[in-house]
Short mmCIF file of C-alpha atoms in Angstrom, two decimals:
data_model
loop_
_atom_site.label_atom_id
_atom_site.label_comp_id
_atom_site.label_asym_id
_atom_site.label_seq_id
_atom_site.Cartn_x
_atom_site.Cartn_y
_atom_site.Cartn_z
CA UNK A 1 -66.75 -89.58 -41.00
CA UNK A 2 -65.69 -85.93 -41.36
CA UNK A 3 -68.52 -83.36 -41.25
CA UNK A 4 -68.14 -81.06 -44.25
CA UNK A 5 -71.12 -78.81 -43.47
CA UNK A 6 -68.99 -75.76 -42.56
CA UNK A 7 -67.20 -75.99 -45.89
CA UNK A 8 -70.43 -76.78 -47.80
CA UNK A 9 -72.08 -73.64 -46.39
CA UNK A 10 -69.48 -71.53 -48.20
CA UNK A 11 -70.10 -73.10 -51.61
CA UNK A 12 -72.76 -72.45 -54.22
CA UNK A 13 -75.69 -74.78 -54.81
CA UNK A 14 -74.13 -76.61 -57.73
CA UNK A 15 -73.50 -80.37 -57.48
CA UNK A 16 -70.40 -82.21 -56.39
CA UNK A 17 -69.73 -84.91 -58.96
CA UNK A 18 -68.00 -87.97 -57.52
CA UNK A 19 -66.30 -90.34 -59.97
CA UNK A 20 -65.09 -93.73 -58.70
CA UNK A 21 -67.00 -95.34 -55.86
CA UNK A 22 -64.42 -97.52 -54.18
CA UNK A 23 -63.86 -97.04 -50.47
CA UNK A 24 -62.50 -93.48 -50.62
CA UNK A 25 -64.93 -92.32 -53.34
CA UNK A 26 -67.96 -93.77 -51.58
CA UNK A 27 -66.83 -92.19 -48.30
CA UNK A 28 -66.49 -88.80 -50.03
CA UNK A 29 -69.92 -89.06 -51.65
CA UNK A 30 -71.56 -90.04 -48.36
CA UNK A 31 -69.75 -87.32 -46.36
CA UNK A 32 -70.80 -84.67 -48.86
CA UNK A 33 -74.40 -85.86 -48.88
CA UNK A 34 -74.66 -86.00 -45.09
CA UNK A 35 -73.20 -82.49 -44.92
CA UNK A 36 -75.96 -81.06 -47.11
CA UNK A 37 -74.30 -81.01 -50.52
CA UNK A 38 -75.97 -82.05 -53.76
CA UNK A 39 -74.06 -85.10 -54.97
CA UNK A 40 -73.98 -86.84 -58.35
CA UNK A 41 -72.25 -90.21 -57.92
CA UNK A 42 -70.95 -92.40 -60.72
CA UNK A 43 -68.72 -95.41 -61.27
CA UNK A 44 -68.07 -97.09 -64.62
CA UNK A 45 -68.21 -100.41 -62.76
CA UNK A 46 -71.77 -101.66 -62.04
CA UNK A 47 -70.61 -102.99 -58.66
CA UNK A 48 -69.62 -99.48 -57.60
CA UNK A 49 -73.00 -98.13 -58.68
CA UNK A 50 -74.79 -100.84 -56.73
CA UNK A 51 -72.93 -99.84 -53.56
CA UNK A 52 -73.87 -96.22 -54.15
CA UNK A 53 -77.55 -97.12 -54.52
CA UNK A 54 -77.39 -99.15 -51.32
CA UNK A 55 -75.97 -96.07 -49.58
CA UNK A 56 -78.86 -93.96 -50.85
CA UNK A 57 -76.78 -91.84 -53.23
CA UNK A 58 -78.10 -90.26 -56.41
CA UNK A 59 -76.57 -91.86 -59.49
CA UNK A 60 -75.89 -89.58 -62.45
CA UNK A 61 -73.95 -90.71 -65.52
CA UNK A 62 -71.12 -88.20 -65.56
CA UNK A 63 -70.28 -89.14 -69.11
CA UNK A 64 -73.36 -87.22 -70.24
CA UNK A 65 -74.18 -84.79 -67.43
CA UNK A 66 -74.76 -81.02 -67.48
CA UNK A 67 -71.38 -79.64 -66.43
CA UNK A 68 -72.84 -76.14 -65.97
CA UNK A 69 -74.59 -77.57 -62.89
CA UNK A 70 -71.34 -78.96 -61.38
CA UNK A 71 -68.93 -76.99 -59.19
CA UNK A 72 -66.39 -79.72 -58.35
CA UNK A 73 -65.40 -83.18 -59.57
CA UNK A 74 -64.13 -85.38 -56.73
CA UNK A 75 -62.24 -88.13 -58.53
CA UNK A 76 -60.71 -91.35 -57.28
CA UNK A 77 -56.90 -91.11 -57.59
CA UNK A 78 -56.85 -94.42 -59.43
CA UNK A 79 -58.62 -92.88 -62.44
CA UNK A 80 -56.30 -91.39 -65.11
CA UNK A 81 -56.08 -87.61 -65.08
CA UNK A 82 -53.55 -87.24 -67.91
CA UNK A 83 -51.79 -90.50 -68.92
CA UNK A 84 -52.01 -92.80 -70.76
CA UNK A 85 -55.12 -90.78 -71.65
CA UNK A 86 -57.44 -88.75 -69.43
CA UNK A 87 -60.70 -90.38 -68.46
CA UNK A 88 -63.51 -88.94 -70.57
CA UNK A 89 -65.18 -87.48 -67.44
CA UNK A 90 -61.97 -85.76 -66.33
CA UNK A 91 -61.50 -84.42 -69.85
CA UNK A 92 -65.06 -83.03 -69.87
CA UNK A 93 -64.60 -81.42 -66.45
CA UNK A 94 -61.40 -79.69 -67.60
CA UNK A 95 -63.06 -78.39 -70.76
CA UNK A 96 -65.83 -76.92 -68.63
CA UNK A 97 -63.42 -75.33 -66.11
CA UNK A 98 -64.64 -77.58 -63.28
CA UNK A 99 -62.02 -78.17 -60.59
CA UNK A 100 -60.89 -81.77 -60.11
CA UNK A 101 -59.82 -82.81 -56.62
CA UNK A 102 -59.55 -85.90 -54.40
CA UNK A 103 -61.01 -86.51 -50.96
CA UNK A 104 -57.80 -85.38 -49.18
CA UNK A 105 -58.50 -81.88 -50.49
CA UNK A 106 -61.97 -82.06 -48.93
CA UNK A 107 -60.43 -82.98 -45.56
CA UNK A 108 -58.22 -79.89 -45.67
CA UNK A 109 -61.15 -77.63 -46.60
CA UNK A 110 -63.13 -79.02 -43.66
CA UNK A 111 -60.35 -78.58 -41.04
CA UNK A 112 -57.80 -76.06 -42.39
CA UNK A 113 -56.57 -75.04 -38.92
CA UNK A 114 -55.11 -78.47 -38.09
CA UNK A 115 -51.47 -79.26 -38.84
CA UNK A 116 -50.94 -81.30 -42.00
CA UNK A 117 -47.87 -83.49 -42.52
CA UNK A 118 -47.62 -85.09 -45.96
CA UNK A 119 -45.22 -87.86 -46.95
CA UNK A 120 -44.46 -89.00 -50.49
CA UNK A 121 -41.77 -91.02 -52.26
CA UNK A 122 -41.41 -94.18 -54.30
CA UNK A 123 -40.36 -96.35 -51.36
CA UNK A 124 -40.51 -95.96 -47.60
CA UNK A 125 -43.41 -93.52 -47.40
CA UNK A 126 -45.72 -95.96 -45.58
CA UNK A 127 -43.11 -96.80 -42.93
CA UNK A 128 -42.21 -93.11 -42.49
CA UNK A 129 -45.88 -92.13 -42.22
CA UNK A 130 -46.53 -94.80 -39.60
CA UNK A 131 -43.33 -94.00 -37.71
CA UNK A 132 -44.12 -90.27 -37.50
CA UNK A 133 -47.68 -90.99 -36.34
CA UNK A 134 -46.42 -93.48 -33.73
CA UNK A 135 -43.84 -91.07 -32.33
CA UNK A 136 -46.34 -88.23 -32.13
CA UNK A 137 -48.99 -90.43 -30.52
CA UNK A 138 -46.46 -91.81 -28.01
CA UNK A 139 -45.62 -88.20 -27.07
CA UNK A 140 -49.28 -87.48 -26.33
CA UNK A 141 -50.14 -85.50 -29.44
CA UNK A 142 -53.64 -85.67 -31.02
CA UNK A 143 -52.92 -87.49 -34.28
CA UNK A 144 -54.85 -89.05 -37.17
CA UNK A 145 -53.03 -91.10 -39.83
CA UNK A 146 -54.27 -92.16 -43.25
CA UNK A 147 -54.50 -90.99 -46.83
CA UNK A 148 -52.90 -93.48 -49.23
CA UNK A 149 -52.06 -95.58 -46.19
CA UNK A 150 -55.17 -97.51 -45.19
CA UNK A 151 -57.85 -95.16 -43.88
CA UNK A 152 -59.44 -92.74 -46.38
CA UNK A 153 -59.01 -89.10 -45.36
CA UNK A 154 -62.70 -88.44 -44.74
CA UNK A 155 -62.98 -91.46 -42.42
CA UNK A 156 -60.43 -89.88 -40.08
CA UNK A 157 -61.60 -88.10 -36.90
CA UNK A 158 -62.09 -84.35 -36.94
CA UNK A 159 -59.16 -82.65 -35.19
CA UNK A 160 -59.00 -79.12 -33.79
CA UNK A 161 -56.21 -76.59 -34.26
CA UNK A 162 -53.89 -78.61 -31.98
CA UNK A 163 -54.37 -81.82 -33.99
CA UNK A 164 -51.99 -83.27 -36.55
CA UNK A 165 -52.95 -85.18 -39.69
CA UNK A 166 -50.17 -87.44 -40.93
CA UNK A 167 -50.98 -88.40 -44.51
CA UNK A 168 -49.22 -90.69 -46.93
CA UNK A 169 -49.64 -89.13 -50.37
CA UNK A 170 -49.37 -90.97 -53.68
CA UNK A 171 -48.44 -89.21 -56.89
CA UNK A 172 -52.05 -89.76 -58.04
CA UNK A 173 -53.43 -87.94 -55.00
CA UNK A 174 -50.94 -85.10 -55.30
CA UNK A 175 -52.16 -84.48 -58.84
CA UNK A 176 -55.62 -83.80 -57.38
CA UNK A 177 -54.94 -81.00 -54.87
CA UNK A 178 -55.69 -77.32 -55.34
CA UNK A 179 -55.69 -75.58 -51.94
CA UNK A 180 -54.08 -77.95 -49.44
CA UNK A 181 -50.78 -76.62 -48.12
CA UNK A 182 -48.70 -79.02 -46.06
CA UNK A 183 -47.16 -77.53 -42.96
CA UNK A 184 -44.48 -80.20 -43.26
CA UNK A 185 -43.89 -81.94 -46.60
CA UNK A 186 -41.61 -84.97 -46.86
CA UNK A 187 -40.17 -86.08 -50.19
CA UNK A 188 -38.35 -89.35 -49.45
CA UNK A 189 -36.90 -90.68 -52.69
CA UNK A 190 -37.57 -91.37 -56.35
CA UNK A 191 -37.07 -94.38 -58.59
CA UNK A 192 -38.97 -95.16 -61.81
CA UNK A 193 -42.55 -96.26 -61.00
CA UNK A 194 -46.08 -95.62 -62.31
CA UNK A 195 -44.59 -94.23 -65.52
CA UNK A 196 -47.68 -95.33 -67.45
CA UNK A 197 -49.70 -92.85 -65.39
CA UNK A 198 -47.26 -89.95 -65.64
CA UNK A 199 -45.74 -90.36 -69.10
CA UNK A 200 -42.10 -90.57 -68.01
CA UNK A 201 -39.86 -90.15 -64.98
CA UNK A 202 -40.01 -86.36 -65.19
CA UNK A 203 -43.81 -86.47 -65.21
CA UNK A 204 -43.69 -88.72 -62.16
CA UNK A 205 -41.33 -86.32 -60.32
CA UNK A 206 -43.49 -83.37 -61.30
CA UNK A 207 -46.50 -85.04 -59.67
CA UNK A 208 -44.52 -85.83 -56.52
CA UNK A 209 -43.31 -82.20 -56.29
CA UNK A 210 -46.90 -81.03 -55.94
CA UNK A 211 -46.44 -81.80 -52.23
CA UNK A 212 -44.47 -78.53 -51.91
CA UNK A 213 -46.99 -76.31 -53.67
CA UNK A 214 -48.48 -73.41 -51.71
CA UNK A 215 -45.90 -73.80 -48.90
CA UNK A 216 -44.59 -70.59 -47.33
CA UNK A 217 -41.58 -69.68 -45.19
CA UNK A 218 -43.37 -70.87 -42.07
CA UNK A 219 -43.61 -74.37 -43.58
CA UNK A 220 -40.99 -77.09 -43.94
CA UNK A 221 -39.78 -79.25 -46.83
CA UNK A 222 -37.86 -82.37 -45.76
CA UNK A 223 -36.14 -83.99 -48.71
CA UNK A 224 -34.12 -87.19 -49.08
CA UNK A 225 -30.62 -86.93 -50.52
CA UNK A 226 -29.94 -90.60 -51.24
CA UNK A 227 -30.74 -90.62 -54.97
CA UNK A 228 -29.89 -88.27 -57.84
CA UNK A 229 -33.48 -87.34 -58.65
CA UNK A 230 -34.22 -86.29 -55.08
CA UNK A 231 -31.03 -84.25 -54.81
CA UNK A 232 -32.16 -82.32 -57.89
CA UNK A 233 -35.54 -81.76 -56.24
CA UNK A 234 -33.83 -80.47 -53.09
CA UNK A 235 -31.71 -78.03 -55.12
CA UNK A 236 -34.81 -76.74 -56.93
CA UNK A 237 -36.89 -76.25 -53.77
CA UNK A 238 -34.00 -74.87 -51.73
CA UNK A 239 -33.15 -72.27 -54.38
CA UNK A 240 -36.65 -70.83 -54.31
CA UNK A 241 -36.08 -69.60 -50.75
CA UNK A 242 -39.82 -69.74 -50.08
CA UNK A 243 -39.78 -72.62 -47.57
CA UNK A 244 -37.56 -74.01 -44.81
CA UNK A 245 -35.66 -76.96 -46.31
CA UNK A 246 -34.09 -79.83 -44.34
CA UNK A 247 -32.05 -82.48 -46.19
CA UNK A 248 -32.05 -86.00 -44.77
CA UNK A 249 -30.01 -89.15 -45.50
CA UNK A 250 -29.73 -92.69 -44.26
CA UNK A 251 -26.04 -92.97 -45.04
CA UNK A 252 -24.39 -89.65 -45.91
CA UNK A 253 -23.22 -86.72 -43.77
CA UNK A 254 -25.10 -83.49 -44.61
CA UNK A 255 -24.57 -79.88 -43.65
CA UNK A 256 -27.57 -78.48 -41.77
CA UNK A 257 -29.45 -81.75 -42.18
CA UNK A 258 -30.43 -84.91 -40.31
CA UNK A 259 -28.48 -87.97 -41.31
CA UNK A 260 -27.22 -91.37 -40.23
CA UNK A 261 -23.57 -92.42 -40.19
CA UNK A 262 -22.59 -95.96 -39.18
CA UNK A 263 -25.98 -96.41 -37.63
CA UNK A 264 -25.90 -93.21 -35.54
CA UNK A 265 -28.64 -90.66 -36.05
CA UNK A 266 -27.04 -87.22 -36.20
CA UNK A 267 -28.86 -83.89 -35.99
CA UNK A 268 -27.17 -80.93 -37.70
CA UNK A 269 -30.46 -79.15 -38.45
CA UNK A 270 -31.68 -78.37 -34.94
CA UNK A 271 -28.33 -78.68 -33.16
CA UNK A 272 -24.60 -78.69 -33.93
CA UNK A 273 -23.91 -82.24 -35.20
CA UNK A 274 -25.51 -83.86 -32.19
CA UNK A 275 -25.33 -87.66 -31.96
CA UNK A 276 -28.96 -88.40 -31.11
CA UNK A 277 -29.08 -92.20 -30.84
CA UNK A 278 -27.70 -95.49 -32.20
CA UNK A 279 -30.35 -96.85 -34.60
CA UNK A 280 -28.61 -100.24 -34.72
CA UNK A 281 -30.23 -100.97 -31.38
CA UNK A 282 -33.75 -100.53 -32.88
CA UNK A 283 -34.49 -103.88 -34.48
CA UNK A 284 -37.63 -102.72 -36.29
CA UNK A 285 -35.69 -100.13 -38.35
CA UNK A 286 -32.93 -102.11 -40.08
CA UNK A 287 -30.89 -100.94 -43.06
CA UNK A 288 -29.94 -97.63 -44.64
CA UNK A 289 -33.43 -97.10 -46.10
CA UNK A 290 -35.03 -97.38 -42.67
CA UNK A 291 -32.32 -95.11 -41.32
CA UNK A 292 -33.43 -92.54 -43.91
CA UNK A 293 -37.02 -93.07 -42.71
CA UNK A 294 -35.86 -92.45 -39.14
CA UNK A 295 -33.98 -89.31 -40.13
CA UNK A 296 -37.09 -87.99 -41.89
CA UNK A 297 -39.29 -88.81 -38.91
CA UNK A 298 -36.89 -87.12 -36.52
CA UNK A 299 -36.85 -83.92 -38.60
CA UNK A 300 -40.67 -83.84 -38.89
CA UNK A 301 -41.22 -84.46 -35.18
CA UNK A 302 -38.67 -81.88 -34.12
CA UNK A 303 -40.44 -79.32 -36.34
CA UNK A 304 -43.69 -79.83 -34.42
CA UNK A 305 -41.91 -79.37 -31.12
CA UNK A 306 -41.01 -82.81 -29.79
CA UNK A 307 -37.80 -83.30 -27.82
CA UNK A 308 -35.03 -85.72 -28.74
CA UNK A 309 -36.00 -87.97 -25.83
CA UNK A 310 -39.65 -88.11 -26.93
CA UNK A 311 -38.59 -89.03 -30.45
CA UNK A 312 -36.13 -91.70 -29.36
CA UNK A 313 -38.73 -93.25 -27.06
CA UNK A 314 -41.22 -93.37 -29.92
CA UNK A 315 -38.72 -94.93 -32.34
CA UNK A 316 -37.73 -97.55 -29.77
CA UNK A 317 -41.34 -98.64 -29.27
CA UNK A 318 -42.24 -98.59 -32.98
CA UNK A 319 -43.75 -102.02 -33.84
CA UNK A 320 -42.94 -101.83 -37.51
CA UNK A 321 -45.30 -102.07 -40.45
CA UNK A 322 -46.92 -105.26 -41.71
CA UNK A 323 -45.39 -106.70 -44.90
CA UNK A 324 -42.45 -104.25 -44.84
CA UNK A 325 -39.44 -106.06 -43.45
CA UNK A 326 -41.77 -107.35 -40.79
CA UNK A 327 -40.04 -109.64 -38.29
CA UNK A 328 -42.54 -112.50 -38.08
CA UNK A 329 -40.66 -114.69 -35.60
CA UNK A 330 -37.43 -116.54 -34.93
CA UNK A 331 -37.44 -120.34 -34.81
CA UNK A 332 -34.33 -122.20 -33.61
CA UNK A 333 -32.08 -119.30 -34.58
CA UNK A 334 -33.66 -118.62 -37.98
CA UNK A 335 -35.40 -115.26 -38.41
CA UNK A 336 -38.37 -115.00 -40.75
CA UNK A 337 -38.89 -111.60 -42.44
CA UNK A 338 -42.06 -110.72 -44.33
CA UNK A 339 -41.28 -108.06 -46.95
CA UNK A 340 -44.17 -108.85 -49.29
CA UNK A 341 -44.64 -105.12 -50.01
CA UNK A 342 -41.39 -105.24 -52.01
CA UNK A 343 -43.13 -105.41 -55.37
CA UNK A 344 -40.19 -104.11 -57.39
CA UNK A 345 -36.43 -104.69 -57.47
CA UNK A 346 -35.61 -101.34 -55.87
CA UNK A 347 -37.74 -102.20 -52.83
CA UNK A 348 -36.24 -105.69 -52.62
CA UNK A 349 -32.75 -104.17 -52.71
CA UNK A 350 -33.51 -102.31 -49.49
CA UNK A 351 -34.26 -105.58 -47.69
CA UNK A 352 -31.35 -107.48 -49.23
CA UNK A 353 -28.96 -104.76 -48.09
CA UNK A 354 -30.15 -105.15 -44.49
CA UNK A 355 -29.19 -108.77 -43.78
CA UNK A 356 -26.54 -111.43 -44.40
CA UNK A 357 -26.89 -115.18 -44.86
CA UNK A 358 -30.22 -114.70 -46.63
CA UNK A 359 -32.43 -117.51 -47.85
CA UNK A 360 -34.38 -115.42 -50.31
CA UNK A 361 -37.89 -116.13 -51.57
CA UNK A 362 -38.59 -114.13 -54.73
CA UNK A 363 -40.92 -114.11 -57.70
CA UNK A 364 -44.44 -113.33 -58.84
CA UNK A 365 -45.49 -111.08 -61.66
CA UNK A 366 -42.27 -109.35 -62.68
CA UNK A 367 -41.90 -105.66 -63.46
CA UNK A 368 -39.69 -104.19 -66.16
CA UNK A 369 -36.04 -105.09 -65.66
CA UNK A 370 -36.68 -108.10 -63.47
CA UNK A 371 -33.99 -108.61 -60.85
CA UNK A 372 -30.88 -107.80 -62.88
CA UNK A 373 -30.23 -104.72 -60.72
CA UNK A 374 -30.01 -106.91 -57.59
CA UNK A 375 -26.78 -108.71 -58.56
CA UNK A 376 -24.63 -106.52 -56.21
CA UNK A 377 -26.50 -108.11 -53.27
CA UNK A 378 -25.96 -111.73 -54.32
CA UNK A 379 -23.01 -112.05 -51.95
CA UNK A 380 -25.47 -111.66 -49.09
CA UNK A 381 -27.70 -114.45 -50.40
CA UNK A 382 -27.03 -118.08 -49.54
CA UNK A 383 -29.74 -119.38 -51.85
CA UNK A 384 -32.80 -118.17 -53.76
CA UNK A 385 -36.21 -119.87 -53.86
CA UNK A 386 -38.21 -118.80 -56.91
CA UNK A 387 -42.00 -118.73 -57.09
CA UNK A 388 -44.76 -117.55 -59.41
CA UNK A 389 -44.83 -116.89 -63.12
CA UNK A 390 -41.42 -115.15 -63.11
CA UNK A 391 -39.57 -118.15 -61.65
CA UNK A 392 -37.99 -119.35 -64.90
CA UNK A 393 -37.06 -115.83 -66.03
CA UNK A 394 -35.48 -115.08 -62.66
CA UNK A 395 -33.57 -118.36 -62.84
CA UNK A 396 -32.14 -117.29 -66.20
CA UNK A 397 -31.22 -113.87 -64.82
CA UNK A 398 -29.47 -115.41 -61.81
CA UNK A 399 -27.65 -118.02 -63.90
CA UNK A 400 -24.64 -119.35 -62.03
CA UNK A 401 -24.29 -116.29 -59.79
CA UNK A 402 -25.86 -118.01 -56.76
CA UNK A 403 -27.66 -121.25 -55.89
CA UNK A 404 -31.37 -121.27 -56.61
CA UNK A 405 -34.32 -123.60 -56.67
CA UNK A 406 -37.60 -123.23 -58.56
CA UNK A 407 -40.34 -123.86 -56.00
CA UNK A 408 -43.46 -122.61 -57.76
CA UNK A 409 -45.52 -121.82 -54.68
CA UNK A 410 -44.83 -119.98 -51.45
CA UNK A 411 -45.52 -122.90 -49.11
CA UNK A 412 -42.96 -125.04 -50.91
CA UNK A 413 -40.44 -122.19 -50.86
CA UNK A 414 -40.84 -121.62 -47.09
CA UNK A 415 -40.35 -125.32 -46.38
CA UNK A 416 -37.22 -125.62 -48.54
CA UNK A 417 -35.76 -122.33 -47.29
CA UNK A 418 -36.33 -123.44 -43.68
CA UNK A 419 -34.59 -126.77 -44.28
CA UNK A 420 -31.54 -125.03 -45.72
CA UNK A 421 -31.43 -122.13 -43.26
CA UNK A 422 -31.68 -124.43 -40.23
CA UNK A 423 -28.59 -126.32 -41.45
CA UNK A 424 -26.60 -123.22 -42.40
CA UNK A 425 -23.04 -123.13 -40.98
CA UNK A 426 -23.16 -119.33 -41.06
CA UNK A 427 -24.52 -117.22 -38.20
CA UNK A 428 -27.93 -115.51 -38.07
CA UNK A 429 -29.69 -117.09 -41.06
CA UNK A 430 -32.69 -115.17 -42.39
CA UNK A 431 -35.57 -116.52 -44.45
CA UNK A 432 -36.63 -113.43 -46.37
CA UNK A 433 -39.78 -113.03 -48.47
CA UNK A 434 -38.91 -110.00 -50.62
CA UNK A 435 -40.43 -110.91 -53.99
CA UNK A 436 -39.32 -107.99 -56.20
CA UNK A 437 -42.61 -108.67 -58.01
CA UNK A 438 -46.29 -107.90 -57.95
CA UNK A 439 -48.46 -110.59 -56.41
CA UNK A 440 -51.26 -110.73 -58.97
CA UNK A 441 -50.27 -114.04 -60.56
CA UNK A 442 -51.10 -115.98 -57.37
CA UNK A 443 -52.63 -113.47 -54.93
CA UNK A 444 -55.07 -110.56 -55.11
CA UNK A 445 -52.62 -108.31 -53.28
CA UNK A 446 -49.28 -108.21 -51.51
CA UNK A 447 -51.11 -108.32 -48.14
CA UNK A 448 -52.56 -111.74 -48.93
CA UNK A 449 -49.15 -112.97 -50.05
CA UNK A 450 -47.57 -111.70 -46.83
CA UNK A 451 -50.31 -113.24 -44.69
CA UNK A 452 -49.81 -116.58 -46.44
CA UNK A 453 -46.11 -116.39 -45.65
CA UNK A 454 -46.92 -115.78 -41.98
CA UNK A 455 -49.33 -118.72 -42.02
CA UNK A 456 -46.63 -120.97 -43.49
CA UNK A 457 -44.19 -119.85 -40.79
CA UNK A 458 -46.77 -120.41 -38.04
CA UNK A 459 -47.14 -124.01 -39.20
CA UNK A 460 -43.39 -124.50 -38.87
CA UNK A 461 -43.58 -123.75 -35.16
CA UNK A 462 -45.85 -126.75 -34.71
CA UNK A 463 -43.28 -129.15 -36.14
CA UNK A 464 -40.47 -130.84 -34.15
CA UNK A 465 -36.99 -129.41 -34.62
CA UNK A 466 -35.60 -132.49 -36.32
CA UNK A 467 -38.48 -132.59 -38.83
CA UNK A 468 -37.97 -128.95 -39.80
CA UNK A 469 -34.25 -129.49 -40.29
CA UNK A 470 -34.53 -132.76 -42.15
#
């Protein structure tokens, strides 16, 4: 847990109010307390308050506290700041001119001399974050990775001036920063998401653009160019002239950028259109979206001084990320891909564009629009296996466009998809779990859904070949 005592010594004696006592909030409250700060902890959920009491924290109802005695509100990013309506505590803090931040801001205030790399975007930010951290670690750099990806910021180790924090940043977290300046900020892509929390797509983009705030000419903005919204963001940031901008793409040639053409990673930002490597040979980074992730990682790692060879070595040894086009295994020529993290159609499209002869498992709790946008990928799909509460709606959306079967549950879908894939006359069949849906109808999270898929596949390996193919 990060020691905040150096930062605390520079503050006044007013309290730090902490709202939301999940993992990150509880960590922040404990770190502040151990560092000598006065902390008022609160959670609207009794379970959160019980955990705080067990940790020895002082509980103060922030809905009726004395705001004159508070210097900072540390708020969980999951609590509404503006839309659909601000939480009453956030509203009270704003009225009393109390700053509202998240725990990532506290990390920066504790170790401002370290290098900070921030990654945001609708899709791909977790893979890009993990890929950058893996490459840097493989090259011997002192790295800590976390933020929105797994480990809360204040649970990371304390790094010195040579250390690098690689942080995945959600739009919610970016709304809660006030001093943090990213040395390298990556803006991957934008598609409509979390609009209930940001009002509309422009509100969502505005929150994402906070990642560039306070950057100077010594800093770097790496921006994806594979969607219209992001291209507009690039033009806006580039025209300011206040930061070094590098455009990146997974499929389009760019002047003075890093891009991928026909699978080849090309560097025109640090060299003169240098062909760096053939990404088609890296099995854990399939498809144009992963090629964009690779281009972004290359640009970020070159900016902190790594060589091409160090970056290529790190990419080649990258194990991939669980539940994101995760290659589970291959059984008798059939590959099994766990893409449970694909909780919307846009994410599922990225997986569907990466393979042919797909036996596609989809369904769950559908998001707005369903799977209508996926029809251009139907030619890659041999058959669909529909699960969860969206199964009938998805069947109606598919219609006669491709064969499908309503399976209801994941175990049934895996069995039926395996039977069909093992008898496919086409080469390289793939059983792909890419649901295009949230998991909440049958699972408490996409991780549990993905783990169940892997369990179902593991059971297949215990069965005789003829039984699987029957």
